[in-house]
mmCIF file with all atom_site columns, C-alpha atoms in Angstrom:
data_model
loop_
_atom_site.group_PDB
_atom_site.id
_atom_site.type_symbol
_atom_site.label_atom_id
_atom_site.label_alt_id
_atom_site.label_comp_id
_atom_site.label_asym_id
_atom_site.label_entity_id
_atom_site.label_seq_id
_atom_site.pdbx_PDB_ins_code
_atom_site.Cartn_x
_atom_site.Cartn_y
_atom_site.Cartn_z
_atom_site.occupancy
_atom_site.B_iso_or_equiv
_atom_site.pdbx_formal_charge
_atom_site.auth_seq_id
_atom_site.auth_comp_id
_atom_site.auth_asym_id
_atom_site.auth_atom_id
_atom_site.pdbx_PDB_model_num
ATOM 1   C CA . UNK A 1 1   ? 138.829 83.971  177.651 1.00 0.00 ? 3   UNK A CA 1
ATOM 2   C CA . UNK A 1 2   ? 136.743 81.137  175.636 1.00 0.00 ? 4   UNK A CA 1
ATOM 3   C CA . UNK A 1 3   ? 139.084 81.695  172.798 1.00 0.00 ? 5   UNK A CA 1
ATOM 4   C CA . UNK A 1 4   ? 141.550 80.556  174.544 1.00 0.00 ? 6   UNK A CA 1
ATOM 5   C CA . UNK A 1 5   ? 139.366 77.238  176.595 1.00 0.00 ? 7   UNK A CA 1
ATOM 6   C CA . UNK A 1 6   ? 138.190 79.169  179.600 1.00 0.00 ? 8   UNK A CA 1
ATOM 7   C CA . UNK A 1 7   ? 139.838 81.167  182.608 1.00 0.00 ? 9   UNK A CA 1
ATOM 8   C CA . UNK A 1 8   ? 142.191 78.298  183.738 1.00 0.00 ? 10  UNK A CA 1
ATOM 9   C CA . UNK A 1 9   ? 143.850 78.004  180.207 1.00 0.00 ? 11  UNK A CA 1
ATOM 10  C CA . UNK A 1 10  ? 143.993 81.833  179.716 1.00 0.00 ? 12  UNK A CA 1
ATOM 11  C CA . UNK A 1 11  ? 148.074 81.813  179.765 1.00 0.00 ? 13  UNK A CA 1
ATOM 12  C CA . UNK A 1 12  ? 150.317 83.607  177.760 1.00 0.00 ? 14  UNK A CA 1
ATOM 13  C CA . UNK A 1 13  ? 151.216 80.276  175.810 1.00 0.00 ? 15  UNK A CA 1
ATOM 14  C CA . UNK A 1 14  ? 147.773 79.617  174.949 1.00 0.00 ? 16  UNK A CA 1
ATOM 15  C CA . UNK A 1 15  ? 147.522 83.457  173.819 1.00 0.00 ? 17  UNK A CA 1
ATOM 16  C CA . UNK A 1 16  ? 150.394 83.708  171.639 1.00 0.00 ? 18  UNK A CA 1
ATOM 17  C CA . UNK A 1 17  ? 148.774 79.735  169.763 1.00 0.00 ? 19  UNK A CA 1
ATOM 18  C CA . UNK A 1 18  ? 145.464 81.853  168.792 1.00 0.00 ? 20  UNK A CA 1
ATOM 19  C CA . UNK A 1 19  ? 146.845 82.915  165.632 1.00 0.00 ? 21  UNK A CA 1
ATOM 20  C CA . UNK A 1 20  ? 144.503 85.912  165.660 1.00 0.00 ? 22  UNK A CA 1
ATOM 21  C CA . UNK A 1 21  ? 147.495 88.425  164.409 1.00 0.00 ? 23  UNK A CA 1
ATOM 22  C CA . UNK A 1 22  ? 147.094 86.920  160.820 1.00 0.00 ? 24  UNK A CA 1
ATOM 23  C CA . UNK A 1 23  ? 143.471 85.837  161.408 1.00 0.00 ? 25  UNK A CA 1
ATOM 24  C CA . UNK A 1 24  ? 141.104 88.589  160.244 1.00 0.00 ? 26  UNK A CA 1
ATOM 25  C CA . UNK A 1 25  ? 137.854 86.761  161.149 1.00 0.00 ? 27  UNK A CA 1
ATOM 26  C CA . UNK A 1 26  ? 139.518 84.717  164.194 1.00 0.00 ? 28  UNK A CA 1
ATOM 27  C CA . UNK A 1 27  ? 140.646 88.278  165.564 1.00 0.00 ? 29  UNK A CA 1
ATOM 28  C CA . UNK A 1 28  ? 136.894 90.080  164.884 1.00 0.00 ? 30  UNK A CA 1
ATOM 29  C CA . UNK A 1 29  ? 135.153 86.634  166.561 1.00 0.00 ? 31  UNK A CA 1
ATOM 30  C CA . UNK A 1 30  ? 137.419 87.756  169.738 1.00 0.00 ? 32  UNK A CA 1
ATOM 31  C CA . UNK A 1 31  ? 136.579 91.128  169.557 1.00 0.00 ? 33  UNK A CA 1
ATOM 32  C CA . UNK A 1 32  ? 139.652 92.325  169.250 1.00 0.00 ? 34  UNK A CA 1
ATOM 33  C CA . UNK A 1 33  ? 141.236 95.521  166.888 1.00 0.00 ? 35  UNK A CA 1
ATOM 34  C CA . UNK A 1 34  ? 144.612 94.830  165.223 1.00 0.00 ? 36  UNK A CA 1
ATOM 35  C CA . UNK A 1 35  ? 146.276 97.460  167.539 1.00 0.00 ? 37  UNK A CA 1
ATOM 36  C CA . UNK A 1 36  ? 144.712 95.545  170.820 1.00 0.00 ? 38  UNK A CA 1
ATOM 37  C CA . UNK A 1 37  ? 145.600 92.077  169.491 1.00 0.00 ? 39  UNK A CA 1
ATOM 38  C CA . UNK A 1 38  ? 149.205 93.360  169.013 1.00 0.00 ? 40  UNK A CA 1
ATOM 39  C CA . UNK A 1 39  ? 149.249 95.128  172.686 1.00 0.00 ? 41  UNK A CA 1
ATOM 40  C CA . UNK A 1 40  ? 147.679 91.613  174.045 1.00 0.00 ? 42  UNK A CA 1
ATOM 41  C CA . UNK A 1 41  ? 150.996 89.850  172.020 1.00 0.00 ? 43  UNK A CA 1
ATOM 42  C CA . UNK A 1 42  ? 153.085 92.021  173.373 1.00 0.00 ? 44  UNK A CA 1
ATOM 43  C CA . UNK A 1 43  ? 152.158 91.490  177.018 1.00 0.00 ? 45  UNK A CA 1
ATOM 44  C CA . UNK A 1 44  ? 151.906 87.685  176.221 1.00 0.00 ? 46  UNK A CA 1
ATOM 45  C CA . UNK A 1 45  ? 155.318 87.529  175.184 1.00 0.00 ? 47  UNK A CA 1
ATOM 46  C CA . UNK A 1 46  ? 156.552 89.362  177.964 1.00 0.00 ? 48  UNK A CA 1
ATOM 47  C CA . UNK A 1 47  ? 154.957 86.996  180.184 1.00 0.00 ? 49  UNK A CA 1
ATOM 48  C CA . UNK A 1 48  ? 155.795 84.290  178.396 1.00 0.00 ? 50  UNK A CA 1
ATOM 49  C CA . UNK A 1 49  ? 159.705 84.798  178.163 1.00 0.00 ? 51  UNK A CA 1
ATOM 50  C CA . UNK A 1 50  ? 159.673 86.118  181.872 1.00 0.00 ? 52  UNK A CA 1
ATOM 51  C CA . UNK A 1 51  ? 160.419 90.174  181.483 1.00 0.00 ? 53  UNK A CA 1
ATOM 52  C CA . UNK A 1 52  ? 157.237 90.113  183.697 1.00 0.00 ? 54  UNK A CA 1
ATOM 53  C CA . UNK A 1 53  ? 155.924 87.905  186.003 1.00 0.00 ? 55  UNK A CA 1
ATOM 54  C CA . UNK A 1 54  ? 153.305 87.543  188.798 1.00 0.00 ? 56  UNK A CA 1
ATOM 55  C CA . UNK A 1 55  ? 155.314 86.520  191.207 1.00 0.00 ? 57  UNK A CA 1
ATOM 56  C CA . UNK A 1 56  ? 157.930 89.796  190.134 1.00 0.00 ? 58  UNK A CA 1
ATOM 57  C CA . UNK A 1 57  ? 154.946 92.028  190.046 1.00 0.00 ? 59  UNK A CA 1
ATOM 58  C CA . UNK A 1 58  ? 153.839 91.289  193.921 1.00 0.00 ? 60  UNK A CA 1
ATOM 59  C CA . UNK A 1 59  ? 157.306 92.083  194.962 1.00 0.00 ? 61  UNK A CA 1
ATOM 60  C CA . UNK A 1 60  ? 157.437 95.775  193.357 1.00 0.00 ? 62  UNK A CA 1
ATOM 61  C CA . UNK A 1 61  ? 155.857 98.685  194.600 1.00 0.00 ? 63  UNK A CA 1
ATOM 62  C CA . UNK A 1 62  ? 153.252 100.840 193.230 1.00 0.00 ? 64  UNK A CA 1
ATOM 63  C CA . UNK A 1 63  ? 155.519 102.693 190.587 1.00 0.00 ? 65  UNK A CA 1
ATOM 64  C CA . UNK A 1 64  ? 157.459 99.669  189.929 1.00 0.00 ? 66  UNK A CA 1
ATOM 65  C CA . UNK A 1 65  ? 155.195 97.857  188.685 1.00 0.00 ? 67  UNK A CA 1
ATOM 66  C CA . UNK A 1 66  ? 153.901 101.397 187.009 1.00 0.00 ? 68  UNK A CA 1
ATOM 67  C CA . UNK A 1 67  ? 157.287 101.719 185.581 1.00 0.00 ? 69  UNK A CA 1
ATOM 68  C CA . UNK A 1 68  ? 157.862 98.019  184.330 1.00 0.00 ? 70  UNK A CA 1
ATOM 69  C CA . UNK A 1 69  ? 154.451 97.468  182.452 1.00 0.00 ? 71  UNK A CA 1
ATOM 70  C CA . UNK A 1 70  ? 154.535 100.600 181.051 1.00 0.00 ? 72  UNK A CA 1
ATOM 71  C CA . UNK A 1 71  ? 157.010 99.691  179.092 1.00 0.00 ? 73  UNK A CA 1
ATOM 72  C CA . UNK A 1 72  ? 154.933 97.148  177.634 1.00 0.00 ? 74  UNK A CA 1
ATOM 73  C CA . UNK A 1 73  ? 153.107 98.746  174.061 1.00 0.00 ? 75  UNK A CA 1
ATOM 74  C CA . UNK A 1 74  ? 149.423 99.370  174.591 1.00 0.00 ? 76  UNK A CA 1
ATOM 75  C CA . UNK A 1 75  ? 149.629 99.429  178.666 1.00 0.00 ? 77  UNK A CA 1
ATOM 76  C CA . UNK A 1 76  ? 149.542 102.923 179.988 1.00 0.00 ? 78  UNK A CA 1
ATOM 77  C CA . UNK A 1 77  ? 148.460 105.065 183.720 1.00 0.00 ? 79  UNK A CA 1
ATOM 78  C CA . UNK A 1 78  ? 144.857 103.755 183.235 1.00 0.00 ? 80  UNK A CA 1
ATOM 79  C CA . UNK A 1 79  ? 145.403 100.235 182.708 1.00 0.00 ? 81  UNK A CA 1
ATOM 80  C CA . UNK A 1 80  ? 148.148 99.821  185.379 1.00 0.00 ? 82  UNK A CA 1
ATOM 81  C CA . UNK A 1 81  ? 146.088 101.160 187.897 1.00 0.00 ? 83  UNK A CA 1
ATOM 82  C CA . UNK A 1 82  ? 142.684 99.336  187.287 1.00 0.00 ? 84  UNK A CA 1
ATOM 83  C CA . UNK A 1 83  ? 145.488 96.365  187.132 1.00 0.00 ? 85  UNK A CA 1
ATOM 84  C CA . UNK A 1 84  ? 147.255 96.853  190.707 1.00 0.00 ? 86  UNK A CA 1
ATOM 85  C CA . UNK A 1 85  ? 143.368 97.653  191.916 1.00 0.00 ? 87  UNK A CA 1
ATOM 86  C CA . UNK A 1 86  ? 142.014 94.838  191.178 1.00 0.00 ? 88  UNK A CA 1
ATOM 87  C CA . UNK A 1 87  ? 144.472 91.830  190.379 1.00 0.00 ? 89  UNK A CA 1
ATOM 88  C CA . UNK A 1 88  ? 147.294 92.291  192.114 1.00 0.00 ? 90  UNK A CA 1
ATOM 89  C CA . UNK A 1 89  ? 144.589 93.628  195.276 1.00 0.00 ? 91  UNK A CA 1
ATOM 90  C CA . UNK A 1 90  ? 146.777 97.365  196.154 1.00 0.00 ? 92  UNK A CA 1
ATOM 91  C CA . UNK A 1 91  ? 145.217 99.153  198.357 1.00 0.00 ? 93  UNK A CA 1
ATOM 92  C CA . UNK A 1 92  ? 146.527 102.722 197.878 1.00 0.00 ? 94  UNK A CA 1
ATOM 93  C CA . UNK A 1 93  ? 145.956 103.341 194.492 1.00 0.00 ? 95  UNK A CA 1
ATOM 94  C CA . UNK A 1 94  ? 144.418 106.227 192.882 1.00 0.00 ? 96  UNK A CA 1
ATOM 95  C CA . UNK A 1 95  ? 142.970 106.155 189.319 1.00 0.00 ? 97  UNK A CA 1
ATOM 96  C CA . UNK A 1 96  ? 143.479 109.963 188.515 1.00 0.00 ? 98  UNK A CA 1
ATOM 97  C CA . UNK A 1 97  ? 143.007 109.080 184.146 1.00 0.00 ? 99  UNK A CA 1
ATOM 98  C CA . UNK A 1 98  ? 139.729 107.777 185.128 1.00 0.00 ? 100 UNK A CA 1
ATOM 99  C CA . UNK A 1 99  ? 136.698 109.544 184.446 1.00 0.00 ? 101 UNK A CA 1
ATOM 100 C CA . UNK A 1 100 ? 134.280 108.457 186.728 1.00 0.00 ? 102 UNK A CA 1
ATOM 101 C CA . UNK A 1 101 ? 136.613 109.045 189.637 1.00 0.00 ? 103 UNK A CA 1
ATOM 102 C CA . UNK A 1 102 ? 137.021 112.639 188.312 1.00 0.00 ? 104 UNK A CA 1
ATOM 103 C CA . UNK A 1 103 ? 133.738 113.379 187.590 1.00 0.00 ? 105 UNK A CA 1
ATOM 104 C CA . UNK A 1 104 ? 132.564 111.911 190.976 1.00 0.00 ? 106 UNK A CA 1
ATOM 105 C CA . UNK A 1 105 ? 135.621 114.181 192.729 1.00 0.00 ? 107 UNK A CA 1
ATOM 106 C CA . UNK A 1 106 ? 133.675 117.412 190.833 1.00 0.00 ? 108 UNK A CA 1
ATOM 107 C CA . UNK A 1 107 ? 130.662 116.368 192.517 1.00 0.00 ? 109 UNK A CA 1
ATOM 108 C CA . UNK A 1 108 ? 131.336 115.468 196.130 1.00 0.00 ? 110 UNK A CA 1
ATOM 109 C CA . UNK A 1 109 ? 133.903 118.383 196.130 1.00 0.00 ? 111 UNK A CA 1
ATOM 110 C CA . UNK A 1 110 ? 131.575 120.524 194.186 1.00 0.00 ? 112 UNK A CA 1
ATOM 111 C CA . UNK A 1 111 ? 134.812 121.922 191.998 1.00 0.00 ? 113 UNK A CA 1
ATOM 112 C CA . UNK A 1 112 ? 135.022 122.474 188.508 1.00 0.00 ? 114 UNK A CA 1
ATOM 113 C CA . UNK A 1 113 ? 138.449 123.349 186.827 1.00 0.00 ? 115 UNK A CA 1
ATOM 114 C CA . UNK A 1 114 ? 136.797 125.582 184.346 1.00 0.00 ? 116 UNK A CA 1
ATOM 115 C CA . UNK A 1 115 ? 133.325 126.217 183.867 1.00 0.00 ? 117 UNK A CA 1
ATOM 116 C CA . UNK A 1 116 ? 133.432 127.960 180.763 1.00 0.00 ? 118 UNK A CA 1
ATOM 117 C CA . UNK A 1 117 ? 135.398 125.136 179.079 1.00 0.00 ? 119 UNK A CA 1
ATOM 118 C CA . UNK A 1 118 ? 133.769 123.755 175.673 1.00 0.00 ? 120 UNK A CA 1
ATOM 119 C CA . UNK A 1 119 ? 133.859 120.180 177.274 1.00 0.00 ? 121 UNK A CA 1
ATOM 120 C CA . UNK A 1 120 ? 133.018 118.068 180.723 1.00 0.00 ? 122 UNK A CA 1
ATOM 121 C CA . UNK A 1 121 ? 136.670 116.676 180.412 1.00 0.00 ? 123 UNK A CA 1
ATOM 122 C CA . UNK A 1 122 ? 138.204 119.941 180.472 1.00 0.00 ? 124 UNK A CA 1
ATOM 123 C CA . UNK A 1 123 ? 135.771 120.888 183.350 1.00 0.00 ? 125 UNK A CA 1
ATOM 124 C CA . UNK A 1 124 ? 136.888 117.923 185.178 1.00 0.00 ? 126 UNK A CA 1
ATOM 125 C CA . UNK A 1 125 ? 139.397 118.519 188.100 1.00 0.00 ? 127 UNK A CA 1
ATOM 126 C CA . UNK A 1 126 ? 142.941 117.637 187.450 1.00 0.00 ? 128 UNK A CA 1
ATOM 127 C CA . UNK A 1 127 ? 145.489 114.913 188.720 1.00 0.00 ? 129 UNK A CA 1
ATOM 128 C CA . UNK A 1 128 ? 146.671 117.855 190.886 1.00 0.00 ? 130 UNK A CA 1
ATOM 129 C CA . UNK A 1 129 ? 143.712 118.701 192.821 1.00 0.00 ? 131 UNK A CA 1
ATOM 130 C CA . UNK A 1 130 ? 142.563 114.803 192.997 1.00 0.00 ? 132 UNK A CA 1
ATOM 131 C CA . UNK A 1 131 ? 145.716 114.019 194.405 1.00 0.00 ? 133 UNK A CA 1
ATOM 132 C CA . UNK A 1 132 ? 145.695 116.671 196.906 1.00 0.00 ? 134 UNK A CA 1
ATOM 133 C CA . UNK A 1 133 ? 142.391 115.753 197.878 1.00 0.00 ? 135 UNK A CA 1
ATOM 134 C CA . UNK A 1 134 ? 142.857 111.866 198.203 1.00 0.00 ? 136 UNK A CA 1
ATOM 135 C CA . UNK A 1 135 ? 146.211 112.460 199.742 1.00 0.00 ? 137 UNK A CA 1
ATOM 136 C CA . UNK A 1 136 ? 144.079 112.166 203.562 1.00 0.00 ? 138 UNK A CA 1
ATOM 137 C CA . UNK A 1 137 ? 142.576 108.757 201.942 1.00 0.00 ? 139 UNK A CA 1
ATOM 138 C CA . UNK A 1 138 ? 145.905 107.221 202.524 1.00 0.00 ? 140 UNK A CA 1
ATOM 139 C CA . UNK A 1 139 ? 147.162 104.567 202.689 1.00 0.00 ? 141 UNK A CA 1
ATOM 140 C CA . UNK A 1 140 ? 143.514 103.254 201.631 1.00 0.00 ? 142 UNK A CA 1
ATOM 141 C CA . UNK A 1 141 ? 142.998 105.263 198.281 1.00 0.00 ? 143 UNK A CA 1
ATOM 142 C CA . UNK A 1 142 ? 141.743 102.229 196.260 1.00 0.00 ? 144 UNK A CA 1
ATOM 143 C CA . UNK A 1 143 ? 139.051 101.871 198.685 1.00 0.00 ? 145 UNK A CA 1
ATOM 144 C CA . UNK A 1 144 ? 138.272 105.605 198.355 1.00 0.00 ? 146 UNK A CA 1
ATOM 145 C CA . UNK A 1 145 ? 138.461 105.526 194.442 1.00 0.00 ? 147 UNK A CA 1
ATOM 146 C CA . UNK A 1 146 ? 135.389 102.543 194.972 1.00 0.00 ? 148 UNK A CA 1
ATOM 147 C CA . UNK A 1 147 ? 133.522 104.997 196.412 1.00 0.00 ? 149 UNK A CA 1
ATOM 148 C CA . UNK A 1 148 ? 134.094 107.833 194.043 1.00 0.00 ? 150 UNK A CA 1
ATOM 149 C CA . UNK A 1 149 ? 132.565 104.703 191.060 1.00 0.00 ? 151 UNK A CA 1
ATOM 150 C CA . UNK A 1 150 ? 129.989 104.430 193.553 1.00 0.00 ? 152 UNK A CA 1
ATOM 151 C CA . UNK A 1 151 ? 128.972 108.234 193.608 1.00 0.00 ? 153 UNK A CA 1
ATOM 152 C CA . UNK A 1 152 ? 128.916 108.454 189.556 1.00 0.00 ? 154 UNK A CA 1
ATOM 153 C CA . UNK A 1 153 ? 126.775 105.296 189.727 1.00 0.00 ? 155 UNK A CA 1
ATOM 154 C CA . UNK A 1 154 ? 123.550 106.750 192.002 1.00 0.00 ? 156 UNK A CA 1
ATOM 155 C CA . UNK A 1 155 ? 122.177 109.700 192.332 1.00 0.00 ? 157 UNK A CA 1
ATOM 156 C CA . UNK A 1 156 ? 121.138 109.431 196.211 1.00 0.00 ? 158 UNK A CA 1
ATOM 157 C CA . UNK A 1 157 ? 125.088 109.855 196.581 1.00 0.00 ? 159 UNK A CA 1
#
């Protein structure tokens, strides 16, 4: 965001002047790997020549707009959702890549996929059983998913 003059010039024009894709030491200074300064070009320039747009994205449903910036290299389940959550304000979406929803799901719902894996992860409950689960949340699951951050987060939950 300051690389590019704060959050009001943080545009994909002003992304795709940085020059960080050549830029080595501009690129580290950001903070950014070569494969994430490539996935933030990509989106840029889909932005930029109008593949995407906010005013498109509002318009779409949920899997539309799951569909569409999928497309877009580097963007996958995880970042769409935490997207739609939280800028484009959905209110039935459920995170089912995320961790901390999963783990939180084990815990409230006292379930474990398979306690004698070699891992949390694979003890962690699937998309399956989270979306059978949250499927009474609706049409508020993004509300529901704050709650399940909110249970990893303290223990008095």
């Amino acid at each position: 965001v300051e690389a590019c003059g704060g959050e009001k010039r943080l545009v994909p024009k002003t992304v795709l002047g940085l020059g960080i894709e050549q830029d080595h030491e501009k690129r580290l200074a950001i903070g950014l790997s070569r494969p994430k300064t490539s996935y933030l070009m990509d989106l840029a320039l889909n932005f930029a020549d109008g593949t995407i747009s906010n005013q498109k994205l509002k318009v779409m449903t949920d899997s539309e707009v799951m569909a569409k910036l999928c497309e877009i290299k580097g963007l996958g389940e995880w970042s769409v959702h935490m997207f739609m959550m939280f800028s484009l304000g959905r209110p039935d979406v459920l995170p089912v890549g995320d961790l901390a929803v999963r783990k939180a799901f084990m815990r409230l719902y006292e379930m474990e996929r398979d306690p004698d894996a070699e891992t949390v992860v694979e003890k962690l409950p699937g998309r399956k059983e989270l979306i059978e689960i949250a499927e009474a949340w609706r049409p508020y699951r993004t509300i529901g998913s704050w709650y399940m951050w909110h249970v990893v987060e303290t223990k008095e939950a």
